[in-house]
mmCIF file of C-alpha atoms in Angstrom:
data_model
loop_
_atom_site.group_PDB
_atom_site.id
_atom_site.type_symbol
_atom_site.label_atom_id
_atom_site.label_comp_id
_atom_site.label_asym_id
_atom_site.label_seq_id
_atom_site.Cartn_x
_atom_site.Cartn_y
_atom_site.Cartn_z
ATOM 1 C CA MET A 784 0.000 0.000 0.000
ATOM 2 C CA LYS A 785 2.798 2.368 0.895
ATOM 3 C CA ARG A 786 4.388 1.584 -2.472
ATOM 4 C CA ILE A 787 1.117 2.518 -4.248
ATOM 5 C CA TYR A 788 0.797 5.803 -2.336
ATOM 6 C CA SER A 789 4.434 6.553 -3.053
ATOM 7 C CA SER A 790 3.923 5.928 -6.774
ATOM 8 C CA LEU A 791 0.781 8.071 -6.854
ATOM 9 C CA PHE A 792 2.563 10.897 -5.040
ATOM 10 C CA THR A 793 5.457 10.713 -7.467
ATOM 11 C CA LEU A 794 3.052 10.819 -10.428
ATOM 12 C CA TRP A 795 1.196 13.783 -8.912
ATOM 13 C CA LEU A 796 4.484 15.612 -8.315
ATOM 14 C CA VAL A 797 5.607 15.024 -11.895
ATOM 15 C CA LEU A 798 2.285 16.284 -13.245
ATOM 16 C CA MET A 799 2.451 19.402 -11.056
ATOM 17 C CA LEU A 800 5.977 20.181 -12.196
ATOM 18 C CA LEU A 801 4.939 19.772 -15.821
ATOM 19 C CA HIS A 802 1.952 22.082 -15.274
ATOM 20 C CA ILE A 803 4.096 24.743 -13.611
ATOM 21 C CA SER A 804 6.685 24.529 -16.395
ATOM 22 C CA THR A 805 4.020 24.834 -19.102
ATOM 23 C CA SER A 806 2.342 27.760 -17.328
ATOM 24 C CA CYS A 807 5.637 29.633 -16.999
ATOM 25 C CA SER A 808 6.450 28.971 -20.608
ATOM 26 C CA ASN A 809 3.069 30.205 -21.782
ATOM 27 C CA SER A 810 3.284 33.214 -19.479
ATOM 28 C CA SER A 811 6.743 34.051 -20.814
ATOM 29 C CA ALA A 812 5.546 33.744 -24.393
ATOM 30 C CA THR A 813 2.534 35.950 -23.645
ATOM 31 C CA ASP A 814 4.765 38.514 -21.939
ATOM 32 C CA ASN A 815 7.143 38.510 -24.905
ATOM 33 C CA ASP A 816 4.301 38.877 -27.376
ATOM 34 C CA THR A 817 2.855 41.738 -25.331
ATOM 35 C CA SER A 818 6.257 43.350 -25.030
ATOM 36 C CA SER A 819 6.849 43.026 -28.769
ATOM 37 C CA ALA A 820 3.447 44.509 -29.541
ATOM 38 C CA GLU A 821 4.049 47.369 -27.115
ATOM 39 C CA GLU A 822 7.449 48.106 -28.690
ATOM 40 C CA THR A 823 5.917 48.103 -32.180
ATOM 41 C CA THR A 824 3.137 50.448 -31.052
ATOM 42 C CA ALA A 825 5.627 52.682 -29.239
ATOM 43 C CA THR A 826 7.835 52.906 -32.320
ATOM 44 C CA ALA A 827 4.908 53.669 -34.589
ATOM 45 C CA SER A 828 3.536 56.342 -32.270
ATOM 46 C CA LYS A 829 6.839 57.894 -31.208
ATOM 47 C CA LYS A 830 6.817 61.626 -31.850
ATOM 48 C CA ILE A 831 8.964 62.853 -34.730
ATOM 49 C CA THR A 832 10.665 66.229 -34.358
ATOM 50 C CA LEU A 833 11.505 68.216 -37.484
ATOM 51 C CA GLY A 834 13.476 71.455 -37.421
ATOM 52 C CA ILE A 835 13.019 74.593 -39.505
ATOM 53 C CA ILE A 836 14.846 77.896 -39.921
ATOM 54 C CA PRO A 837 12.650 81.012 -40.418
ATOM 55 C CA LEU A 838 12.715 81.104 -44.209
ATOM 56 C CA THR A 839 9.987 80.958 -46.839
ATOM 57 C CA ASP A 840 11.246 77.612 -48.081
ATOM 58 C CA CYS A 841 10.454 75.888 -44.778
ATOM 59 C CA ALA A 842 6.898 75.872 -46.145
ATOM 60 C CA PRO A 843 6.618 72.166 -47.159
ATOM 61 C CA LEU A 844 7.154 71.038 -43.561
ATOM 62 C CA VAL A 845 4.928 73.738 -42.092
ATOM 63 C CA ILE A 846 2.105 73.086 -44.560
ATOM 64 C CA ALA A 847 2.346 69.317 -44.041
ATOM 65 C CA HIS A 848 1.879 70.034 -40.337
ATOM 66 C CA GLU A 849 -0.821 72.713 -40.567
ATOM 67 C CA LYS A 850 -2.878 70.971 -43.251
ATOM 68 C CA GLY A 851 -2.880 67.616 -41.486
ATOM 69 C CA PHE A 852 -0.781 65.679 -43.983
ATOM 70 C CA PHE A 853 1.435 64.227 -41.248
ATOM 71 C CA LYS A 854 -1.651 63.070 -39.335
ATOM 72 C CA LYS A 855 -3.037 61.569 -42.531
ATOM 73 C CA TYR A 856 -0.094 59.168 -42.480
ATOM 74 C CA GLY A 857 -0.495 58.412 -38.792
ATOM 75 C CA LEU A 858 2.419 60.530 -37.616
ATOM 76 C CA GLU A 859 2.779 62.761 -34.583
ATOM 77 C CA VAL A 860 5.158 65.505 -35.710
ATOM 78 C CA GLU A 861 6.486 68.506 -33.827
ATOM 79 C CA ILE A 862 7.925 71.446 -35.763
ATOM 80 C CA SER A 863 10.894 72.974 -33.934
ATOM 81 C CA LYS A 864 11.949 76.505 -34.882
ATOM 82 C CA GLU A 865 15.754 76.740 -34.710
ATOM 83 C CA ALA A 866 18.023 79.777 -34.351
ATOM 84 C CA SER A 867 20.783 78.913 -36.829
ATOM 85 C CA TRP A 868 21.990 76.311 -39.289
ATOM 86 C CA ALA A 869 24.688 75.313 -36.813
ATOM 87 C CA ASN A 870 21.897 74.466 -34.339
ATOM 88 C CA VAL A 871 20.176 72.380 -36.995
ATOM 89 C CA ARG A 872 23.418 70.531 -37.766
ATOM 90 C CA ASP A 873 24.136 69.740 -34.123
ATOM 91 C CA LYS A 874 20.618 68.587 -33.319
ATOM 92 C CA ILE A 875 20.370 66.331 -36.378
ATOM 93 C CA LEU A 876 23.702 64.721 -35.525
ATOM 94 C CA THR A 877 22.714 64.079 -31.900
ATOM 95 C CA GLY A 878 19.210 62.921 -32.795
ATOM 96 C CA GLU A 879 17.460 65.736 -30.949
ATOM 97 C CA LEU A 880 15.962 66.434 -34.362
ATOM 98 C CA ASP A 881 14.903 63.444 -36.454
ATOM 99 C CA GLY A 882 15.156 65.641 -39.526
ATOM 100 C CA ALA A 883 14.962 69.214 -40.728
ATOM 101 C CA HIS A 884 14.474 71.751 -43.465
ATOM 102 C CA CYS A 885 18.144 72.092 -44.286
ATOM 103 C CA LEU A 886 20.629 73.582 -46.739
ATOM 104 C CA PHE A 887 21.239 71.072 -49.530
ATOM 105 C CA GLY A 888 24.987 71.591 -49.215
ATOM 106 C CA MET A 889 25.147 71.084 -45.441
ATOM 107 C CA PRO A 890 25.505 67.281 -45.352
ATOM 108 C CA PHE A 891 28.423 67.482 -47.799
ATOM 109 C CA SER A 892 29.975 70.390 -45.897
ATOM 110 C CA VAL A 893 29.751 68.567 -42.576
ATOM 111 C CA TYR A 894 30.931 65.192 -43.899
ATOM 112 C CA THR A 895 34.036 66.703 -45.516
ATOM 113 C CA GLY A 896 34.901 68.797 -42.458
ATOM 114 C CA VAL A 897 34.127 72.164 -44.057
ATOM 115 C CA GLY A 898 31.230 72.897 -41.713
ATOM 116 C CA GLY A 899 31.504 70.257 -39.022
ATOM 117 C CA LYS A 900 33.346 67.193 -37.785
ATOM 118 C CA ALA A 901 34.616 65.263 -40.797
ATOM 119 C CA GLY A 902 32.898 61.932 -41.291
ATOM 120 C CA SER A 903 29.646 62.963 -39.567
ATOM 121 C CA GLU A 904 26.684 61.728 -41.585
ATOM 122 C CA MET A 905 23.473 63.607 -42.284
ATOM 123 C CA HIS A 906 21.282 61.975 -44.934
ATOM 124 C CA ILE A 907 19.383 63.728 -47.721
ATOM 125 C CA ALA A 908 15.926 62.197 -48.184
ATOM 126 C CA MET A 909 14.498 64.629 -50.757
ATOM 127 C CA ILE A 910 14.706 68.185 -52.085
ATOM 128 C CA LEU A 911 12.211 70.715 -50.731
ATOM 129 C CA ASN A 912 12.484 73.557 -53.237
ATOM 130 C CA ASN A 913 14.233 75.128 -56.191
ATOM 131 C CA ASN A 914 15.083 78.842 -56.555
ATOM 132 C CA GLY A 915 14.034 81.666 -54.230
ATOM 133 C CA GLN A 916 17.273 82.958 -52.685
ATOM 134 C CA ALA A 917 19.041 86.217 -53.534
ATOM 135 C CA ILE A 918 22.078 88.425 -53.102
ATOM 136 C CA THR A 919 21.130 91.711 -51.481
ATOM 137 C CA LEU A 920 23.545 94.650 -51.619
ATOM 138 C CA SER A 921 23.563 97.753 -49.467
ATOM 139 C CA LYS A 922 22.533 101.142 -50.809
ATOM 140 C CA ASP A 923 26.251 101.994 -51.169
ATOM 141 C CA PHE A 924 26.203 99.918 -54.381
ATOM 142 C CA CYS A 925 23.123 101.633 -55.847
ATOM 143 C CA GLY A 926 23.656 102.719 -59.440
ATOM 144 C CA ASP A 927 27.026 100.978 -59.754
ATOM 145 C CA VAL A 928 25.800 97.392 -60.052
ATOM 146 C CA PRO A 929 23.106 96.453 -62.627
ATOM 147 C CA PHE A 930 20.353 94.000 -61.765
ATOM 148 C CA GLN A 931 21.108 90.394 -62.833
ATOM 149 C CA LYS A 932 24.531 91.280 -64.271
ATOM 150 C CA THR A 933 28.089 90.908 -63.034
ATOM 151 C CA ASP A 934 29.205 94.037 -64.926
ATOM 152 C CA GLY A 935 30.434 96.696 -62.558
ATOM 153 C CA VAL A 936 30.664 94.480 -59.451
ATOM 154 C CA ALA A 937 34.475 94.317 -59.353
ATOM 155 C CA ALA A 938 34.817 98.060 -59.906
ATOM 156 C CA ALA A 939 32.237 98.792 -57.197
ATOM 157 C CA VAL A 940 34.077 96.549 -54.733
ATOM 158 C CA GLU A 941 37.372 98.282 -55.502
ATOM 159 C CA LYS A 942 35.700 101.657 -55.020
ATOM 160 C CA MET A 943 34.430 100.532 -51.610
ATOM 161 C CA LYS A 944 37.929 99.391 -50.608
ATOM 162 C CA THR A 945 39.063 103.023 -50.613
ATOM 163 C CA LYS A 946 36.710 103.643 -47.680
ATOM 164 C CA LYS A 947 36.396 100.326 -45.841
ATOM 165 C CA GLU A 948 36.831 96.575 -46.124
ATOM 166 C CA PRO A 949 33.947 95.138 -48.197
ATOM 167 C CA THR A 950 32.115 92.566 -46.093
ATOM 168 C CA PHE A 951 29.591 89.996 -47.284
ATOM 169 C CA ALA A 952 27.539 87.546 -45.257
ATOM 170 C CA MET A 953 26.250 84.039 -45.867
ATOM 171 C CA THR A 954 24.526 81.587 -43.538
ATOM 172 C CA PHE A 955 26.738 78.472 -43.186
ATOM 173 C CA PRO A 956 30.178 77.468 -44.539
ATOM 174 C CA GLY A 957 29.698 75.274 -47.580
ATOM 175 C CA GLY A 958 25.931 75.780 -47.594
ATOM 176 C CA THR A 959 23.885 76.970 -50.524
ATOM 177 C CA HIS A 960 24.060 80.683 -49.671
ATOM 178 C CA ASP A 961 27.813 80.476 -49.175
ATOM 179 C CA ILE A 962 28.334 78.843 -52.563
ATOM 180 C CA TRP A 963 25.971 81.251 -54.386
ATOM 181 C CA LEU A 964 27.898 84.163 -52.870
ATOM 182 C CA ARG A 965 31.335 82.785 -53.754
ATOM 183 C CA TYR A 966 30.216 81.758 -57.232
ATOM 184 C CA TRP A 967 28.863 85.267 -57.845
ATOM 185 C CA LEU A 968 32.087 86.879 -56.635
ATOM 186 C CA ALA A 969 34.145 84.636 -58.924
ATOM 187 C CA ALA A 970 31.894 85.299 -61.929
ATOM 188 C CA SER A 971 32.161 89.026 -61.182
ATOM 189 C CA GLY A 972 35.952 88.944 -61.133
ATOM 190 C CA VAL A 973 36.249 89.531 -57.378
ATOM 191 C CA ASP A 974 38.868 87.552 -55.458
ATOM 192 C CA GLN A 975 37.051 86.055 -52.457
ATOM 193 C CA ASN A 976 40.297 86.249 -50.482
ATOM 194 C CA LYS A 977 40.330 90.047 -50.806
ATOM 195 C CA VAL A 978 36.948 90.642 -49.248
ATOM 196 C CA LYS A 979 35.607 89.615 -45.847
ATOM 197 C CA ILE A 980 32.994 86.857 -45.707
ATOM 198 C CA ILE A 981 31.150 86.271 -42.440
ATOM 199 C CA THR A 982 28.470 83.860 -41.185
ATOM 200 C CA ILE A 983 25.124 85.260 -39.972
ATOM 201 C CA PRO A 984 21.875 83.336 -39.255
ATOM 202 C CA PRO A 985 19.146 84.143 -41.823
ATOM 203 C CA PRO A 986 16.731 86.077 -39.551
ATOM 204 C CA GLN A 987 19.580 88.339 -38.401
ATOM 205 C CA MET A 988 20.713 89.474 -41.867
ATOM 206 C CA VAL A 989 18.571 92.598 -42.139
ATOM 207 C CA ALA A 990 19.391 93.879 -38.655
ATOM 208 C CA ASN A 991 23.115 93.399 -39.235
ATOM 209 C CA MET A 992 23.077 95.248 -42.540
ATOM 210 C CA LYS A 993 21.057 98.041 -40.954
ATOM 211 C CA VAL A 994 23.874 98.740 -38.467
ATOM 212 C CA GLY A 995 26.588 98.414 -41.126
ATOM 213 C CA ASN A 996 28.068 95.030 -40.218
ATOM 214 C CA MET A 997 28.104 93.985 -43.859
ATOM 215 C CA ASP A 998 27.675 95.439 -47.331
ATOM 216 C CA GLY A 999 25.893 92.524 -48.912
ATOM 217 C CA PHE A 1000 24.433 89.157 -48.031
ATOM 218 C CA CYS A 1001 23.101 85.997 -49.593
ATOM 219 C CA VAL A 1002 20.068 84.462 -47.912
ATOM 220 C CA GLY A 1003 16.665 82.982 -48.602
ATOM 221 C CA GLU A 1004 13.380 84.830 -48.652
ATOM 222 C CA PRO A 1005 11.697 86.705 -47.148
ATOM 223 C CA TRP A 1006 14.772 88.532 -45.801
ATOM 224 C CA ASN A 1007 15.840 89.960 -49.174
ATOM 225 C CA GLN A 1008 12.382 91.447 -49.659
ATOM 226 C CA VAL A 1009 12.310 92.700 -46.068
ATOM 227 C CA ALA A 1010 15.631 94.509 -46.656
ATOM 228 C CA VAL A 1011 14.132 96.225 -49.710
ATOM 229 C CA LYS A 1012 10.978 97.239 -47.830
ATOM 230 C CA GLN A 1013 13.047 98.661 -44.978
ATOM 231 C CA GLY A 1014 15.087 100.689 -47.466
ATOM 232 C CA ILE A 1015 18.501 99.333 -46.466
ATOM 233 C CA GLY A 1016 19.382 97.379 -49.597
ATOM 234 C CA PHE A 1017 18.370 96.125 -53.036
ATOM 235 C CA THR A 1018 18.115 92.786 -54.789
ATOM 236 C CA HIS A 1019 21.050 92.492 -57.164
ATOM 237 C CA VAL A 1020 20.627 88.909 -58.359
ATOM 238 C CA SER A 1021 18.386 86.011 -57.409
ATOM 239 C CA SER A 1022 19.683 82.473 -57.100
ATOM 240 C CA GLN A 1023 17.604 81.426 -60.116
ATOM 241 C CA ASP A 1024 19.565 84.025 -62.099
ATOM 242 C CA ILE A 1025 22.710 82.188 -61.027
ATOM 243 C CA TRP A 1026 21.381 78.688 -61.751
ATOM 244 C CA LYS A 1027 17.796 78.232 -62.856
ATOM 245 C CA ASN A 1028 15.942 75.546 -60.870
ATOM 246 C CA HIS A 1029 18.902 74.755 -58.651
ATOM 247 C CA PRO A 1030 18.538 72.544 -55.585
ATOM 248 C CA GLU A 1031 18.108 74.679 -52.483
ATOM 249 C CA LYS A 1032 16.727 73.185 -49.265
ATOM 250 C CA ALA A 1033 16.455 69.481 -48.558
ATOM 251 C CA LEU A 1034 14.743 67.247 -46.052
ATOM 252 C CA VAL A 1035 17.820 66.060 -44.159
ATOM 253 C CA VAL A 1036 17.491 63.296 -41.578
ATOM 254 C CA ASN A 1037 19.405 61.810 -38.681
ATOM 255 C CA LYS A 1038 21.444 58.718 -39.646
ATOM 256 C CA GLU A 1039 19.829 56.462 -37.025
ATOM 257 C CA PHE A 1040 16.336 57.667 -37.936
ATOM 258 C CA SER A 1041 16.915 56.806 -41.595
ATOM 259 C CA GLY A 1042 18.339 53.416 -40.643
ATOM 260 C CA THR A 1043 15.909 52.220 -37.967
ATOM 261 C CA ARG A 1044 12.668 54.020 -38.829
ATOM 262 C CA ARG A 1045 12.676 53.778 -42.587
ATOM 263 C CA GLU A 1046 8.909 53.342 -42.899
ATOM 264 C CA ASP A 1047 8.228 56.344 -40.661
ATOM 265 C CA MET A 1048 10.696 58.366 -42.730
ATOM 266 C CA LYS A 1049 8.851 57.386 -45.894
ATOM 267 C CA LYS A 1050 5.587 58.547 -44.337
ATOM 268 C CA VAL A 1051 7.211 61.881 -43.462
ATOM 269 C CA MET A 1052 8.371 62.193 -47.065
ATOM 270 C CA LYS A 1053 4.894 61.424 -48.407
ATOM 271 C CA ALA A 1054 3.325 64.066 -46.175
ATOM 272 C CA VAL A 1055 5.943 66.632 -47.205
ATOM 273 C CA LEU A 1056 5.400 65.776 -50.870
ATOM 274 C CA GLU A 1057 1.690 66.424 -50.420
ATOM 275 C CA GLY A 1058 2.563 69.751 -48.818
ATOM 276 C CA SER A 1059 4.832 70.529 -51.777
ATOM 277 C CA MET A 1060 2.072 69.780 -54.277
ATOM 278 C CA TRP A 1061 -0.345 71.992 -52.327
ATOM 279 C CA LEU A 1062 2.192 74.833 -52.401
ATOM 280 C CA ASP A 1063 2.680 74.607 -56.159
ATOM 281 C CA ASP A 1064 -0.994 75.381 -56.690
ATOM 282 C CA MET A 1065 -0.604 79.135 -57.052
ATOM 283 C CA LYS A 1066 -4.127 79.692 -55.680
ATOM 284 C CA ASN A 1067 -2.802 78.494 -52.312
ATOM 285 C CA ARG A 1068 0.186 80.783 -52.033
ATOM 286 C CA ALA A 1069 -1.549 83.724 -50.353
ATOM 287 C CA GLU A 1070 -2.773 81.364 -47.652
ATOM 288 C CA ALA A 1071 0.678 79.788 -47.443
ATOM 289 C CA ALA A 1072 2.229 83.215 -46.865
ATOM 290 C CA GLU A 1073 -0.172 83.891 -44.015
ATOM 291 C CA ILE A 1074 0.535 80.523 -42.392
ATOM 292 C CA ILE A 1075 4.321 80.548 -42.576
ATOM 293 C CA GLY A 1076 4.489 84.243 -41.673
ATOM 294 C CA ARG A 1077 3.181 83.524 -38.187
ATOM 295 C CA PRO A 1078 5.500 84.175 -35.193
ATOM 296 C CA SER A 1079 5.896 80.446 -34.567
ATOM 297 C CA TYR A 1080 7.419 80.017 -38.013
ATOM 298 C CA VAL A 1081 9.028 82.806 -40.119
ATOM 299 C CA ASN A 1082 7.678 85.786 -38.154
ATOM 300 C CA ALA A 1083 7.520 88.181 -41.103
ATOM 301 C CA PRO A 1084 4.737 90.126 -42.864
ATOM 302 C CA ALA A 1085 2.615 87.835 -45.023
ATOM 303 C CA LYS A 1086 2.504 90.407 -47.841
ATOM 304 C CA GLU A 1087 6.319 90.405 -48.109
ATOM 305 C CA ILE A 1088 6.371 86.611 -48.219
ATOM 306 C CA GLU A 1089 3.524 86.392 -50.721
ATOM 307 C CA ALA A 1090 5.008 88.834 -53.229
ATOM 308 C CA ARG A 1091 8.092 86.771 -53.951
ATOM 309 C CA LEU A 1092 6.229 83.485 -53.632
ATOM 310 C CA MET A 1093 4.208 84.747 -56.588
ATOM 311 C CA GLY A 1094 7.376 85.746 -58.477
ATOM 312 C CA ASN A 1095 6.869 89.510 -58.053
ATOM 313 C CA TYR A 1096 10.148 91.126 -56.973
ATOM 314 C CA ASP A 1097 10.300 94.737 -55.832
ATOM 315 C CA LEU A 1098 14.040 95.219 -56.360
ATOM 316 C CA GLY A 1099 14.685 98.472 -54.507
ATOM 317 C CA CYS A 1100 17.294 101.121 -55.391
ATOM 318 C CA ASP A 1101 15.078 102.581 -58.138
ATOM 319 C CA TYR A 1102 15.469 99.377 -60.172
ATOM 320 C CA GLY A 1103 11.710 98.879 -60.313
ATOM 321 C CA THR A 1104 10.123 95.442 -60.252
ATOM 322 C CA HIS A 1105 10.871 92.143 -61.936
ATOM 323 C CA THR A 1106 8.485 89.230 -62.437
ATOM 324 C CA TYR A 1107 9.709 85.646 -62.609
ATOM 325 C CA THR A 1108 7.228 83.636 -64.654
ATOM 326 C CA ASP A 1109 8.508 80.054 -64.587
ATOM 327 C CA ASP A 1110 11.446 80.148 -62.190
ATOM 328 C CA TYR A 1111 10.022 81.576 -58.984
ATOM 329 C CA MET A 1112 10.228 79.346 -55.911
ATOM 330 C CA LEU A 1113 9.067 75.853 -56.860
ATOM 331 C CA TYR A 1114 8.265 73.084 -54.395
ATOM 332 C CA HIS A 1115 7.230 70.133 -56.567
ATOM 333 C CA ASN A 1116 6.984 70.891 -60.300
ATOM 334 C CA LYS A 1117 5.608 67.422 -61.113
ATOM 335 C CA GLY A 1118 8.417 65.761 -59.191
ATOM 336 C CA MET A 1119 11.275 67.591 -60.909
ATOM 337 C CA VAL A 1120 12.045 69.493 -57.692
ATOM 338 C CA ASN A 1121 12.042 66.721 -55.118
ATOM 339 C CA TYR A 1122 14.304 64.083 -56.671
ATOM 340 C CA PRO A 1123 17.708 64.255 -54.898
ATOM 341 C CA ARG A 1124 20.306 64.161 -57.664
ATOM 342 C CA LYS A 1125 23.776 62.845 -56.952
ATOM 343 C CA ALA A 1126 25.148 65.066 -59.724
ATOM 344 C CA HIS A 1127 24.199 68.125 -57.671
ATOM 345 C CA GLY A 1128 25.980 66.756 -54.612
ATOM 346 C CA ILE A 1129 29.096 66.190 -56.715
ATOM 347 C CA TRP A 1130 28.876 69.802 -57.953
ATOM 348 C CA TYR A 1131 28.858 71.094 -54.388
ATOM 349 C CA LEU A 1132 31.848 68.974 -53.442
ATOM 350 C CA ASN A 1133 33.636 70.275 -56.513
ATOM 351 C CA GLN A 1134 32.983 73.874 -55.474
ATOM 352 C CA TYR A 1135 34.648 73.146 -52.118
ATOM 353 C CA VAL A 1136 37.783 72.216 -54.048
ATOM 354 C CA ARG A 1137 37.439 75.254 -56.284
ATOM 355 C CA PHE A 1138 37.118 77.677 -53.383
ATOM 356 C CA ASN A 1139 39.908 76.085 -51.314
ATOM 357 C CA TYR A 1140 37.672 74.606 -48.637
ATOM 358 C CA LEU A 1141 39.219 71.248 -49.531
ATOM 359 C CA LYS A 1142 42.871 70.840 -50.417
ATOM 360 C CA GLN A 1143 42.226 67.771 -52.534
ATOM 361 C CA ALA A 1144 39.251 66.276 -54.303
ATOM 362 C CA PRO A 1145 37.177 63.793 -52.292
ATOM 363 C CA ASN A 1146 35.813 60.557 -53.704
ATOM 364 C CA TYR A 1147 32.848 62.339 -55.257
ATOM 365 C CA LYS A 1148 30.699 59.313 -56.079
ATOM 366 C CA GLU A 1149 31.355 57.584 -52.768
ATOM 367 C CA VAL A 1150 30.259 60.639 -50.767
ATOM 368 C CA ALA A 1151 27.167 61.223 -52.895
ATOM 369 C CA ASP A 1152 26.173 57.550 -52.640
ATOM 370 C CA LYS A 1153 26.600 57.608 -48.860
ATOM 371 C CA LEU A 1154 24.667 60.804 -48.114
ATOM 372 C CA ILE A 1155 21.842 60.829 -50.675
ATOM 373 C CA LEU A 1156 18.994 58.361 -50.026
ATOM 374 C CA GLN A 1157 17.988 58.176 -53.653
ATOM 375 C CA ASP A 1158 16.664 54.614 -53.325
ATOM 376 C CA VAL A 1159 14.255 55.623 -50.561
ATOM 377 C CA TYR A 1160 12.950 58.548 -52.586
ATOM 378 C CA ALA A 1161 12.453 56.213 -55.560
ATOM 379 C CA GLU A 1162 10.313 53.905 -53.384
ATOM 380 C CA VAL A 1163 8.204 56.801 -52.127
ATOM 381 C CA ALA A 1164 7.764 58.247 -55.613
ATOM 382 C CA LYS A 1165 6.652 54.873 -56.986
ATOM 383 C CA GLU A 1166 4.139 54.397 -54.172
ATOM 384 C CA MET A 1167 2.722 57.890 -54.820
ATOM 385 C CA GLY A 1168 2.747 57.645 -58.600
ATOM 386 C CA ILE A 1169 5.332 60.414 -59.022
ATOM 387 C CA VAL A 1170 7.514 60.112 -62.113
ATOM 388 C CA LEU A 1171 11.265 60.006 -61.479
ATOM 389 C CA PRO A 1172 13.355 62.438 -63.554
ATOM 390 C CA GLU A 1173 15.952 60.776 -65.775
ATOM 391 C CA ASP A 1174 18.499 63.583 -65.899
ATOM 392 C CA ASP A 1175 20.761 62.672 -62.985
ATOM 393 C CA MET A 1176 24.493 62.441 -63.787
ATOM 394 C CA GLN A 1177 23.998 64.357 -67.036
ATOM 395 C CA PRO A 1178 26.058 67.534 -67.708
ATOM 396 C CA PHE A 1179 24.306 70.806 -66.839
ATOM 397 C CA THR A 1180 25.037 74.520 -67.289
ATOM 398 C CA ILE A 1181 25.178 77.260 -64.664
ATOM 399 C CA ASP A 1182 23.358 80.302 -66.030
ATOM 400 C CA LEU A 1183 25.447 83.081 -64.489
ATOM 401 C CA ASP A 1184 28.690 82.303 -66.320
ATOM 402 C CA LYS A 1185 27.490 79.634 -68.792
ATOM 403 C CA ALA A 1186 29.897 77.083 -67.317
ATOM 404 C CA THR A 1187 28.993 73.451 -68.085
ATOM 405 C CA PHE A 1188 29.599 70.857 -65.384
ATOM 406 C CA ASP A 1189 29.995 67.142 -66.062
ATOM 407 C CA PRO A 1190 29.426 65.134 -62.848
ATOM 408 C CA ASN A 1191 31.176 62.162 -64.438
ATOM 409 C CA ASN A 1192 34.349 64.223 -64.797
ATOM 410 C CA PRO A 1193 34.042 66.869 -62.052
ATOM 411 C CA ASP A 1194 37.656 68.001 -61.885
ATOM 412 C CA GLY A 1195 38.009 68.070 -65.669
ATOM 413 C CA GLY A 1196 35.989 71.253 -65.931
ATOM 414 C CA LEU A 1197 36.940 72.866 -62.624
ATOM 415 C CA ALA A 1198 36.496 76.599 -63.144
ATOM 416 C CA LYS A 1199 39.176 79.049 -62.137
ATOM 417 C CA LYS A 1200 38.538 81.138 -59.025
#
C-alpha cells in the first residue's frame, strides 16, 4: 500500500511540475508577445521632431503640419523653430531632431569637415524647393551694379575698398548661400580672399546690414524682400539668375532615424510631398504666406512673403520690379524638384575644391552615394505615382557664367577662381 501511495505521489508531483513549467512557458511567451506589440506600437507612435529655420522655403514642412498631412499618415510631428543652421546641424547629428528643413549643401559640408566634424553623416531624403534665394547689396552699391549682371561688381568693390573693407555675409560654410555668394564673386571677377565673408543666421541678416556690419548678403526669402521694404538694400541677383531651378533646401534626416525608422521616414516624405504639391498650386500661395508668416514660423509680414512666392520682386534702389514667370520658388513641379540628384551633390563637393575649402578632391561618387537616399525617394515616388526624372548624372550649365559641369568628370571642368 505504501508503495502505491508513493507511486501516486510521485506521479502527482511530476504532473504538477509539468503544469508549472508549461504555465511559466506560456506566461513568458505571452509577456514577450505583449512586449513586442508594445514596442511596435511605441515605435509607430513615437513623436517625430523636425526642425526649420525662419525662411519661406520651410513651407513644405509647415504646410504638411498645418494641413494635417502628417496626421493623414499616422504621424505625430512637432515642428521645432531653430536659431541657426549650426543648431540644426548639431541637433540632427545628436538625434534631438529626427530631420529638418536644411541647406542642400550642409551634409556634404559637414561630412568633408568644411562645416563640421569630418565623417559625420546627415542623410538627404528629398529636395524641398528650387530657386528663391538672392544676393542683397547695401545702398552703397546703388547705381554701380546692374540688376542680374556681373558688370560693374568688381569696380564697385574696388571703389568701396578706398573707404572700408567690403564685407559679405552668408549663412553656413559650404551651404547653398555660401556657394551662391562665392560663385557670384568669382563670376564678377572679385577675389574672395580680398573681401571679408562672415556667417550670420538668416533672420539676423537685415538687422546686421542696418547697423553696417556687412555690405551685402546671400540668404533665402523673405529677408531679401524685407531689406528692400526697410530701405537698407536692393536685390542684385536672385539664385535662379545664377542657376535656374537649382537645388536649395532638402529634407535632411538623422542617420539612425533613416536606418531604424525607414517606414516612418517614408511617411514623413509622403506628407511633405503632399505639402509641396499643395504649395505649387498658385491659388494656395496667399494662404501659405499667411501661415508661414506667423511668429511660430518665419515671423515676417505675409505680404512680403507672398510677393516673392508669386514671383513679383520689388528690387529696390530705383530698379523697379521684376516678375519671374517660370522660375520663382518651386516646391514640386511634377516631381522635378524633389528628386535628390547625386550630380548636384558632386557639384557642391567640386565647389569646395574650387574655393579652397578642400585641399584635394574627395571621392565624389562615394560621398554622394553615402549621403543621398535616392533609393528611398524612388520607393516613395513609386508608391505615390510620381515620375522620377531621368536627368541625374547628365552635364548641366550654370546660367550666371554659362559654365557646363559634367558630374562624371568633375575636376576636368573645374572653373578658375
